[in-house]
Coordinates of C-alpha atoms and ligand atoms in Angstrom, one line a residue:
M266 CA 0.2 0.0 0.0
D267 CA 1.5 3.0 -1.2
T268 CA 1.2 6.3 1.5
F269 CA -0.5 9.8 -0.4
Q270 CA 3.8 10.7 -0.6
A271 CA 5.0 8.1 -2.0
L272 CA 2.0 8.2 -4.5
L273 CA 2.9 12.3 -5.3
E274 CA 6.7 12.0 -5.7
R275 CA 5.5 9.2 -8.4
R276 CA 3.2 11.3 -10.3
L277 CA 5.5 13.6 -10.1
A278 CA 8.4 12.0 -11.9
S279 CA 6.3 11.1 -14.1
A280 CA 4.7 14.7 -15.0
L281 CA 7.9 16.3 -15.2
S282 CA 9.1 12.9 -18.3
A283 CA 5.5 13.7 -19.6
A284 CA 6.9 17.3 -19.8
G285 CA 10.4 16.2 -20.6
L286 CA 11.9 17.4 -18.2
P287 CA 14.0 15.5 -15.9
R288 CA 13.6 14.2 -12.0
A289 CA 13.8 17.2 -9.4
G290 CA 12.8 18.0 -6.1
E291 CA 11.3 16.0 -4.1
V292 CA 7.6 15.9 -2.8
T293 CA 7.4 16.8 1.5
P294 CA 4.6 17.2 4.3
A295 CA 3.4 20.7 3.7
A296 CA 5.8 23.6 6.2
D297 CA 2.3 24.9 7.2
A298 CA -1.2 23.1 6.6
R299 CA -3.0 26.1 5.9
F300 CA -1.5 25.4 2.0
G301 CA -2.4 21.3 2.0
D302 CA -1.1 18.4 2.7
Y303 CA 2.2 18.1 0.9
Q304 CA 4.7 20.7 -1.1
T305 CA 7.1 19.8 -4.0
N306 CA 9.8 22.1 -4.7
A307 CA 10.9 20.8 -8.0
A308 CA 9.9 23.4 -9.7
M309 CA 12.7 25.6 -8.1
V310 CA 15.4 22.9 -8.4
L311 CA 15.2 23.1 -11.8
A312 CA 14.8 26.6 -12.8
K313 CA 17.8 26.4 -10.5
Q314 CA 19.7 23.7 -12.5
R315 CA 18.4 25.5 -16.1
G316 CA 18.7 29.3 -15.1
E317 CA 14.8 29.9 -16.0
N318 CA 11.5 31.0 -14.6
P319 CA 10.4 29.1 -11.5
R320 CA 7.1 29.8 -11.4
A321 CA 6.6 28.8 -15.3
L322 CA 8.4 25.8 -14.8
A323 CA 5.3 25.5 -11.8
Q324 CA 2.7 25.7 -14.1
K325 CA 3.8 23.6 -16.6
I326 CA 4.6 20.6 -13.8
V327 CA 1.2 20.9 -12.8
R328 CA -0.9 20.6 -16.2
A329 CA 1.4 17.9 -16.2
I330 CA 0.7 16.2 -13.2
E331 CA -2.3 13.7 -12.7
V332 CA -4.0 14.0 -9.3
S333 CA -7.3 14.1 -9.3
D334 CA -7.6 10.3 -7.5
F335 CA -6.5 12.0 -4.9
A336 CA -6.3 15.7 -4.5
D337 CA -7.5 19.0 -5.7
K338 CA -6.2 20.7 -7.9
P339 CA -2.6 21.6 -7.2
Q340 CA -1.7 25.0 -6.6
I341 CA 1.9 27.6 -6.7
A342 CA 3.0 29.5 -4.1
G343 CA 5.6 31.7 -3.2
A344 CA 8.7 31.3 -5.3
G345 CA 7.4 28.4 -6.6
F346 CA 6.5 26.0 -4.3
I347 CA 3.4 23.1 -5.3
N348 CA 1.0 22.5 -2.5
F349 CA -1.1 19.1 -2.7
T350 CA -4.0 18.9 -0.5
L351 CA -5.3 15.3 -0.3
R352 CA -9.3 14.5 -1.1
A353 CA -11.4 13.7 2.5
E354 CA -13.1 10.2 0.6
A355 CA -9.4 9.7 -0.4
V356 CA -8.2 9.9 3.3
A357 CA -11.2 8.5 4.4
A358 CA -10.2 5.1 1.4
K359 CA -7.2 4.8 3.0
T360 CA -8.3 5.0 6.2
A361 CA -10.0 2.1 6.2
A362 CA -7.9 -0.1 4.1
L363 CA -5.2 0.8 6.8
L364 CA -8.0 -0.5 9.5
N365 CA -7.4 -3.7 8.0
D366 CA -3.4 -4.0 7.7
D367 CA -1.5 -5.0 10.5
R368 CA 1.5 -3.2 9.1
L369 CA -0.8 0.3 9.8
G370 CA 0.4 0.4 5.8
V371 CA 4.4 1.0 6.8
A372 CA 6.1 -0.9 3.6
R373 CA 9.4 -3.4 4.6
A374 CA 12.6 -2.4 2.9
D375 CA 14.1 -2.0 -0.1
S376 CA 17.3 -3.5 0.0
P377 CA 16.7 -5.8 3.3
K378 CA 20.3 -5.2 5.8
K379 CA 22.2 -7.7 7.6
I380 CA 22.3 -5.8 11.0
V381 CA 23.9 -6.2 13.8
I382 CA 23.7 -3.7 17.1
D383 CA 26.3 -3.9 19.7
F384 CA 23.5 -2.4 22.6
S385 CA 23.8 -1.7 25.8
S386 CA 27.0 -3.8 26.2
P387 CA 27.8 -2.7 30.2
N388 CA 31.1 -3.5 32.3
V389 CA 30.8 -7.0 34.8
A390 CA 31.3 -6.5 38.8
K391 CA 29.9 -3.0 38.3
P392 CA 26.9 -2.1 38.6
M393 CA 25.0 -1.4 35.7
H394 CA 24.1 2.7 36.2
I395 CA 21.5 5.1 34.7
G396 CA 24.0 6.2 31.7
H397 CA 23.8 2.6 31.0
I398 CA 19.7 2.9 29.9
R399 CA 20.5 5.0 26.1
S400 CA 22.7 2.7 25.2
T401 CA 20.1 -0.3 26.4
V402 CA 16.7 1.9 24.9
L403 CA 18.0 3.8 22.5
G404 CA 19.4 0.0 20.9
D405 CA 16.7 -2.0 21.7
A406 CA 13.8 0.4 20.0
L407 CA 17.0 1.0 17.1
A408 CA 17.0 -2.9 16.9
R409 CA 12.0 -2.7 16.3
I410 CA 12.6 -0.4 14.5
A411 CA 15.0 -2.4 11.9
E412 CA 12.7 -5.7 12.4
F413 CA 10.3 -3.6 11.5
L414 CA 11.0 -2.9 8.9
G415 CA 11.9 -6.3 7.8
H416 CA 15.4 -5.9 8.5
D417 CA 17.6 -8.8 9.8
V418 CA 18.5 -7.8 13.0
I419 CA 20.9 -9.7 15.4
R420 CA 21.1 -8.3 19.4
D421 CA 24.1 -8.3 20.4
N422 CA 25.1 -6.9 24.2
H423 CA 29.2 -6.7 24.2
I424 CA 29.8 -7.3 27.9
G425 CA 32.7 -5.4 29.1
D426 CA 34.4 -9.2 31.3
W427 CA 37.9 -8.8 30.3
G428 CA 41.0 -6.3 30.9
T429 CA 43.6 -5.7 34.2
Q430 CA 40.5 -4.6 36.3
F431 CA 40.3 -7.7 37.1
G432 CA 44.0 -8.6 39.0
M433 CA 43.1 -6.3 41.5
V434 CA 38.9 -8.0 41.3
I435 CA 40.7 -11.8 42.3
W436 CA 43.7 -10.6 44.8
G437 CA 39.8 -8.9 46.8
W438 CA 38.0 -12.1 46.5
K439 CA 40.5 -14.3 48.0
N440 CA 41.8 -11.9 50.4
L441 CA 38.4 -9.5 50.8
L442 CA 35.5 -11.8 50.5
D443 CA 32.7 -11.9 52.3
R444 CA 30.5 -14.4 51.6
D445 CA 27.6 -13.8 52.4
A446 CA 27.8 -10.1 51.2
L447 CA 28.5 -12.4 48.1
A448 CA 25.0 -13.5 48.1
R449 CA 22.7 -11.0 49.5
D450 CA 23.9 -8.5 46.2
P451 CA 27.0 -10.6 45.0
I452 CA 27.6 -7.1 42.5
A453 CA 27.8 -4.7 45.3
E454 CA 30.6 -6.5 46.9
L455 CA 32.3 -7.2 43.2
V456 CA 32.3 -3.5 44.1
R457 CA 33.4 -3.8 47.7
I458 CA 36.5 -5.7 46.9
Y459 CA 37.5 -3.8 44.2
K460 CA 37.6 -0.7 45.5
E461 CA 39.0 -2.0 49.0
T462 CA 42.0 -3.9 46.4
N463 CA 42.6 -0.8 44.4
E464 CA 43.0 1.4 47.5
R465 CA 46.1 -1.1 49.4
A466 CA 47.3 -1.5 46.3
T467 CA 47.5 2.4 45.9
A468 CA 49.6 2.5 49.4
D469 CA 51.3 -0.8 49.1
P470 CA 53.9 -2.2 46.1
A471 CA 53.4 -5.3 47.8
I472 CA 49.7 -6.1 46.6
R473 CA 50.2 -4.3 44.0
E474 CA 52.6 -6.9 42.5
A475 CA 50.0 -9.8 43.9
C476 CA 47.3 -8.3 41.9
R477 CA 49.3 -8.2 38.2
E478 CA 50.4 -11.6 39.0
E479 CA 46.3 -12.7 39.7
L480 CA 46.6 -11.2 36.2
V481 CA 49.0 -12.9 34.2
K482 CA 47.3 -16.3 35.9
L483 CA 44.5 -15.3 35.0
Q484 CA 46.2 -14.6 31.3
A485 CA 46.8 -17.8 31.5
H486 CA 43.9 -19.5 32.0
E487 CA 45.2 -21.0 35.6
P488 CA 42.5 -23.3 36.5
E489 CA 41.9 -20.9 40.2
N490 CA 41.9 -17.4 38.5
Y491 CA 39.6 -18.0 35.9
G492 CA 37.6 -20.0 38.4
I493 CA 36.6 -17.2 39.9
W494 CA 36.7 -15.2 36.6
K495 CA 33.8 -17.3 35.5
Q496 CA 31.4 -16.7 38.5
C497 CA 32.3 -12.9 38.6
V498 CA 30.6 -12.8 34.7
D499 CA 28.5 -14.9 36.0
L500 CA 27.0 -13.1 38.5
S501 CA 27.2 -9.9 37.5
M502 CA 25.2 -11.9 34.3
Q503 CA 22.6 -12.7 35.9
E504 CA 22.0 -9.6 37.3
F505 CA 22.1 -7.7 34.6
A506 CA 19.8 -10.7 33.2
R507 CA 17.2 -9.2 36.0
T508 CA 17.4 -5.9 34.7
Y509 CA 17.2 -6.8 31.3
E510 CA 14.0 -8.8 31.8
L511 CA 12.3 -6.3 33.9
L512 CA 13.2 -4.3 31.0
G513 CA 11.7 -6.5 28.2
I514 CA 14.6 -6.5 26.5
R515 CA 16.7 -9.4 25.2
H516 CA 19.7 -9.8 23.5
D517 CA 20.2 -12.7 20.9
I518 CA 24.2 -13.1 21.4
V519 CA 26.4 -11.9 24.3
C520 CA 29.8 -11.9 22.7
G521 CA 31.5 -10.0 24.8
E522 CA 35.1 -9.3 25.0
S523 CA 36.7 -12.1 26.7
F524 CA 35.3 -13.7 24.1
Y525 CA 37.8 -11.9 21.1
N526 CA 41.0 -13.2 23.2
D527 CA 42.3 -16.3 21.0
R528 CA 41.6 -13.6 18.0
L529 CA 43.8 -10.7 19.3
A530 CA 47.1 -12.3 18.7
G531 CA 46.8 -12.8 15.0
V532 CA 45.0 -9.4 14.8
V533 CA 48.1 -8.1 15.8
E534 CA 49.8 -10.2 13.7
R535 CA 48.3 -9.2 10.8
L536 CA 48.4 -6.0 11.1
L537 CA 51.9 -5.9 11.5
A538 CA 52.1 -8.5 8.3
S539 CA 49.4 -5.6 6.1
G540 CA 51.9 -2.7 7.3
I541 CA 48.7 -1.3 8.9
A542 CA 50.9 -1.5 12.7
E543 CA 54.1 -0.9 13.2
E544 CA 56.0 -1.1 16.4
S545 CA 56.9 1.7 18.3
E546 CA 59.0 2.2 21.7
G547 CA 58.2 -1.5 22.0
A548 CA 54.1 -1.9 21.9
I549 CA 52.6 -2.3 18.6
V550 CA 50.7 1.2 16.9
V551 CA 48.4 1.7 14.4
F552 CA 49.6 5.3 13.4
F553 CA 46.6 7.6 10.6
R554 CA 49.1 10.8 9.7
D555 CA 47.4 10.9 6.6
V556 CA 43.9 11.5 8.5
A557 CA 43.4 14.4 9.4
E558 CA 41.8 14.1 12.3
L559 CA 43.3 11.4 13.4
A560 CA 47.0 12.2 12.7
D561 CA 47.7 13.1 16.4
K562 CA 46.0 10.1 17.3
P563 CA 47.3 6.8 17.1
I564 CA 46.6 3.7 18.7
I565 CA 48.1 1.1 20.6
V566 CA 47.0 -2.5 19.5
R567 CA 49.6 -4.3 21.3
K568 CA 51.0 -2.6 25.0
K569 CA 54.8 -2.7 25.5
D570 CA 54.4 -5.8 28.0
G571 CA 52.2 -7.6 25.2
G572 CA 48.8 -7.7 26.0
Y573 CA 46.2 -6.6 24.7
N574 CA 44.1 -3.7 24.8
Y575 CA 40.0 -2.5 24.3
A576 CA 40.6 -1.5 20.4
T577 CA 42.8 -4.8 19.8
S578 CA 39.0 -6.8 20.6
D579 CA 37.3 -4.3 18.6
V580 CA 38.6 -5.3 15.3
A581 CA 38.6 -8.5 16.5
T582 CA 34.8 -7.7 16.7
V583 CA 34.5 -6.5 13.5
D584 CA 36.6 -9.1 11.7
Y585 CA 33.8 -11.5 13.6
R586 CA 30.7 -9.2 13.1
V587 CA 31.2 -9.4 9.4
Q588 CA 33.0 -12.3 8.3
D589 CA 31.7 -15.4 11.3
L590 CA 28.6 -13.2 11.2
K591 CA 27.5 -12.1 7.7
R592 CA 26.5 -8.5 8.9
D593 CA 26.8 -6.0 6.1
T594 CA 25.8 -3.1 9.2
C595 CA 26.7 -3.2 12.3
W596 CA 25.4 -0.4 14.5
Y597 CA 27.4 0.9 18.0
V598 CA 25.2 2.2 20.8
V599 CA 27.9 3.3 23.0
G600 CA 27.7 6.7 24.3
A601 CA 29.5 10.5 22.8
P602 CA 32.6 9.7 24.7
Q603 CA 33.7 7.0 22.6
T604 CA 33.0 8.8 19.1
L605 CA 37.7 8.6 18.6
H606 CA 38.3 4.8 19.8
F607 CA 35.5 4.0 17.0
R608 CA 36.9 6.7 14.6
Q609 CA 39.9 4.9 14.5
I610 CA 38.5 1.0 15.2
F611 CA 37.0 1.9 11.8
E612 CA 39.6 3.2 10.1
I613 CA 41.4 -0.5 10.6
A614 CA 38.4 -1.8 9.5
R615 CA 38.1 0.2 6.7
R616 CA 41.9 -0.1 5.3
E617 CA 41.8 -3.8 5.7
G618 CA 39.3 -3.5 3.2
V619 CA 35.7 -3.9 4.6
T620 CA 32.5 -2.5 3.4
A621 CA 31.0 -3.0 5.8
D622 CA 28.5 -0.1 7.0
L623 CA 30.4 0.6 10.2
R624 CA 28.1 3.5 13.1
H625 CA 28.9 4.5 15.6
I626 CA 25.4 5.7 17.4
P627 CA 26.4 8.4 20.3
F628 CA 24.6 9.6 23.0
G629 CA 24.8 12.6 25.4
N630 CA 23.7 12.8 28.7
I631 CA 21.5 12.3 31.5
L632 CA 21.2 15.4 34.0
G633 CA 20.0 15.8 37.6
E634 CA 18.0 18.0 38.5
D635 CA 20.6 20.9 39.0
R636 CA 22.0 20.2 35.5
K637 CA 25.0 17.7 36.7
L638 CA 25.4 13.8 35.5
M639 CA 22.6 12.5 38.0
K640 CA 25.0 10.8 40.8
T641 CA 23.7 9.9 44.3
R642 CA 25.1 12.4 47.3
A643 CA 26.7 9.9 48.5
G644 CA 28.7 11.2 44.6
E645 CA 28.0 8.2 42.9
S646 CA 26.2 6.5 39.8
V647 CA 22.6 6.1 40.6
P648 CA 22.5 2.0 39.9
L649 CA 20.2 1.1 37.3
R650 CA 17.9 -1.0 39.1
E651 CA 16.6 1.4 42.0
V652 CA 16.0 3.9 39.3
L653 CA 13.4 1.2 37.9
D654 CA 12.0 0.0 40.9
E655 CA 11.3 3.2 41.0
A656 CA 9.7 4.1 38.8
V657 CA 7.5 1.2 39.5
E658 CA 7.0 2.5 42.3
R659 CA 5.6 5.6 42.5
A660 CA 3.8 4.9 38.8
R661 CA 2.2 2.7 40.9
K662 CA 1.0 5.7 43.6
I663 CA -0.7 7.1 40.6
V664 CA -2.8 4.0 39.2
E665 CA -3.8 3.6 43.4
E666 CA -5.4 7.5 43.4
K667 CA -7.0 7.5 40.3
N668 CA -8.4 3.3 40.0
P669 CA -8.5 2.6 43.7
D670 CA -11.2 -0.5 43.3
L671 CA -8.3 -2.6 40.4
A672 CA -7.1 -5.2 42.1
E673 CA -3.3 -5.5 43.7
A674 CA -2.2 -7.5 41.1
E675 CA -3.6 -5.9 37.5
Q676 CA -2.5 -2.1 39.6
Q677 CA 1.2 -3.9 40.1
E678 CA 1.0 -4.6 36.4
I679 CA -0.7 -1.2 35.1
A680 CA 2.2 0.7 36.9
R681 CA 5.1 -1.4 35.8
K682 CA 4.1 -0.4 32.4
I683 CA 3.6 3.3 33.4
G684 CA 6.7 3.4 35.1
L685 CA 9.3 1.5 32.3
G686 CA 6.8 3.0 30.0
A687 CA 7.8 6.8 31.6
V688 CA 11.3 5.8 32.0
K689 CA 12.0 4.6 28.6
Y690 CA 9.8 7.4 26.7
A691 CA 11.9 10.2 28.7
D692 CA 14.8 8.9 27.3
L693 CA 13.7 8.3 23.2
S694 CA 11.6 11.0 22.9
Q695 CA 15.0 13.0 22.9
Y696 CA 17.2 14.1 20.6
R697 CA 19.8 11.9 21.2
M698 CA 22.5 13.5 21.7
T699 CA 20.7 16.0 23.8
D700 CA 21.8 16.0 27.7
Y701 CA 18.0 15.6 29.1
V702 CA 17.5 16.2 33.0
F703 CA 16.1 13.2 34.8
S704 CA 12.8 14.2 36.4
W705 CA 10.2 12.3 38.2
D706 CA 7.5 14.4 37.8
K707 CA 8.4 15.4 34.0
M708 CA 7.1 12.3 32.5
L709 CA 5.4 10.9 34.9
S710 CA 2.8 13.9 33.7
L711 CA -0.4 12.8 32.6
H712 CA 0.2 15.9 30.8
G713 CA 2.8 16.5 28.0
N714 CA 4.9 14.9 26.2
T715 CA 4.6 12.0 27.7
A716 CA 4.8 8.0 27.8
P717 CA 1.7 8.2 30.8
Y718 CA -0.3 10.5 28.6
L719 CA 0.0 8.5 25.4
Q720 CA -1.4 5.1 27.3
N721 CA -3.5 7.4 28.7
A722 CA -5.1 8.6 25.1
Y723 CA -5.4 4.6 24.5
V724 CA -6.4 3.6 27.5
R725 CA -9.3 6.0 27.8
I726 CA -10.4 4.7 23.5
Q727 CA -10.2 1.5 25.2
S728 CA -12.3 2.8 27.6
I729 CA -15.0 4.2 24.8
F730 CA -14.9 0.8 23.4
R731 CA -15.7 -1.6 26.7
K732 CA -18.9 1.6 26.4
A733 CA -20.1 0.8 23.3
G734 CA -20.2 -2.8 23.7
E735 CA -20.4 -6.0 21.3
V736 CA -19.3 -3.6 18.3
P737 CA -19.0 -4.7 14.9
P738 CA -15.9 -3.1 13.3
S739 CA -16.6 -1.8 10.5
S740 CA -14.5 0.2 8.2
N741 CA -16.8 2.3 6.4
I742 CA -15.3 5.9 7.2
S743 CA -16.7 9.5 6.2
L744 CA -14.9 12.1 7.2
T745 CA -16.6 15.2 7.7
E746 CA -15.9 17.5 10.9
P747 CA -12.9 19.7 10.4
A748 CA -11.2 17.3 13.3
E749 CA -11.9 14.1 12.1
L750 CA -10.5 14.6 8.8
V751 CA -7.4 16.0 10.9
L752 CA -7.0 12.6 13.0
A753 CA -7.2 10.8 10.0
K754 CA -4.3 12.5 8.1
R755 CA -2.6 11.9 11.1
L756 CA -3.2 8.2 11.3
C757 CA -1.6 8.1 7.2
Q758 CA 1.0 9.8 8.5
F759 CA 2.4 6.6 10.5
A760 CA 3.4 4.6 8.0
E761 CA 5.8 8.1 6.2
I762 CA 7.2 8.3 9.3
V763 CA 8.5 5.2 10.5
P764 CA 10.8 4.6 7.5
T765 CA 12.3 8.0 8.4
I766 CA 13.4 6.9 12.0
L767 CA 16.8 4.8 10.9
N768 CA 18.4 7.9 8.7
D769 CA 19.5 9.2 11.3
F770 CA 18.6 6.8 13.8
R771 CA 16.1 9.1 15.8
P772 CA 13.2 8.0 17.2
N773 CA 12.5 10.4 18.7
I774 CA 10.7 11.2 15.4
L775 CA 8.4 8.7 16.0
A776 CA 7.2 9.9 19.6
N777 CA 6.4 13.2 19.4
Y778 CA 4.5 11.8 15.8
L779 CA 2.8 10.1 18.4
F780 CA 2.8 12.9 20.3
E781 CA 0.5 15.0 17.5
L782 CA -2.0 11.9 17.4
A783 CA -2.1 12.2 20.4
N784 CA -3.0 15.7 20.4
S785 CA -5.5 15.2 16.9
F786 CA -7.2 12.3 18.7
H787 CA -8.0 14.7 22.2
A788 CA -8.8 17.6 19.7
F789 CA -11.3 14.6 18.0
Y790 CA -12.8 13.3 20.9
E791 CA -13.5 17.0 22.1
A792 CA -15.5 18.6 19.0
C793 CA -17.3 14.7 17.8
P794 CA -19.0 12.6 20.1
V795 CA -19.1 9.0 18.9
L796 CA -21.5 6.9 21.4
K797 CA -23.9 9.5 21.1
S798 CA -24.1 9.7 17.8
E799 CA -26.1 8.9 15.0
E800 CA -24.8 6.0 12.3
P801 CA -23.5 6.0 10.0
A802 CA -21.1 8.7 12.0
R803 CA -21.6 6.5 14.8
S804 CA -19.5 3.7 12.7
S805 CA -17.4 5.6 11.3
R806 CA -16.4 7.6 14.1
L807 CA -15.6 4.9 15.6
A808 CA -13.2 2.9 12.8
L809 CA -10.9 6.2 13.6
C810 CA -10.9 5.0 18.0
R811 CA -9.3 1.9 16.2
L812 CA -6.9 2.9 14.1
T813 CA -5.6 6.0 16.9
A814 CA -5.7 3.1 19.2
K815 CA -4.0 0.2 17.1
T816 CA -1.7 3.1 16.0
L817 CA -0.9 4.3 19.2
Q818 CA -0.5 0.3 20.0
R819 CA 2.6 -0.7 17.9
G820 CA 3.8 3.4 17.5
L821 CA 4.7 2.1 21.4
A822 CA 5.5 -0.9 20.7
L823 CA 8.3 0.0 18.6
L824 CA 9.7 1.8 20.9
G825 CA 9.8 -1.2 23.4
I826 CA 6.8 0.5 26.0
E827 CA 3.5 -1.5 26.3
V828 CA 0.5 0.0 27.2
P829 CA -2.3 -0.9 29.5
E830 CA -6.0 -1.7 29.4
R831 CA -6.9 -0.1 32.1
M832 CA -5.5 3.2 34.4
Ligands
LIG56 N1 32.0 -1.7 28.0 C1 31.3 -0.9 27.3 C2 31.0 0.6 27.8 O1 30.7 0.2 29.2 C3 30.5 -0.7 25.7 C4 31.0 -1.6 25.3 C5 30.5 -0.4 23.0 N2 30.9 -1.9 22.7 C6 32.4 -2.2 21.8 N3 32.1 -2.7 21.1 N4 33.6 -1.6 22.2 O2 31.6 1.3 27.9

């Protein structure tokens, strides 16, 4: 099913060729609704190219274009824009068709990609903190959207499960571990022994040396140390799993840093053999002398002591994803501070002849109400679990107030959807590079651009249907009131919006669309009685309600947000 935009694009192309003109310009939603629904700049683009009069060209195009089956006669405005206004019957017919389409009109991508999405990727033996929420929620939404558009997606959790810190963790495990504390809260205990060991090692060179020896033994896969390391990883993964389950987020594979250990020596050999890497002061280094912004930023792939690092494992990761997993597209949903790192890794890949599309998808920070990086009172980063639990708790108070008669279990279930939805939406409704202030009151508000506002719109529609009783679903739609037409046009735009999200990885485009949709619904609901109206308006309006609910539900699902049936 074509969107109106796609239809106009095709008709414009035929008109241009009929008029003996080359393809030019584009069809976009109208900048100002007073002038219509869509516009094209084709005449202006051509005028510039050919040194002709734009309004004369516009007239030529308007004479040649055939849109009378779904739009009014196109109007020329300003310097040569051509504006199109949809006819109500065409919008009604399209809306009716959408009601019977599970995809709500969204086309599958013409050339599906094989994508791996690296997201969440926390570090073991450390808590997942509020900073990880953005990668986790954004990566999950992008995965859902890409899959919906027909791409083949592998979700990879590239956990930080290897590195020099394990020397200290293992020494701490052997000398400081409190087993009861470990059973109660494993990550907290791992953090405690790490911190205490670190302090001792700083003060005492003998302990520092002991930690180094533990690390060497781990790297040699000595059974005791390897076993301790494995337990640390397993305990952390169990913790992470609880958070993912609460969030309704999953990964297909967990290939963390340690997964690449066996490949690191080979990677460095290969980089040396191809001349991409060279020896420098005992280390093996890649220089980027011919890339202006990297010219003074070489990257070490093997340290002087023979150890490999984060960079080496990321070079191996590219190999694995491209060669073993056969991906043509790799997305890295990782904070902006790692921009340089990925720039370097991708440049190495390019030099090695990798042609896959490697993309770093960076994001900004979450700030506390004081507009500084969000911290606990003790100055530490806030554990994600605590934030999520608090979200559900706060949402529960709202549900209790609004709907005290609901059974306990149902209240809890609704609170979970609202609380987690609020946290996710607060994140996804912002442009990802924007730092945003984490505000409970704002994100849980039933008014404004929030998840609860959208969920409430959905719930309102469900309650209309409960009151309506048994109604055979009708898709006879007629649009007579202005508010009906506005709502129906919005519903048709869903299929135009969704494919654009991946252009610049901006789920906030979808969030903003859903917000506009809910606003149009409320305006419609105020202007047009539904259950109290006469047939055929009643069935038609119920059909609009039904499509609005479906679109809200599907749109929020693409963001990883569930809707309750009541709240
Ligand atoms: N573990 C890293 C961190 O928390 C993120 C890993 C991102 N992925 C990657 N392939 N480097 O900062």
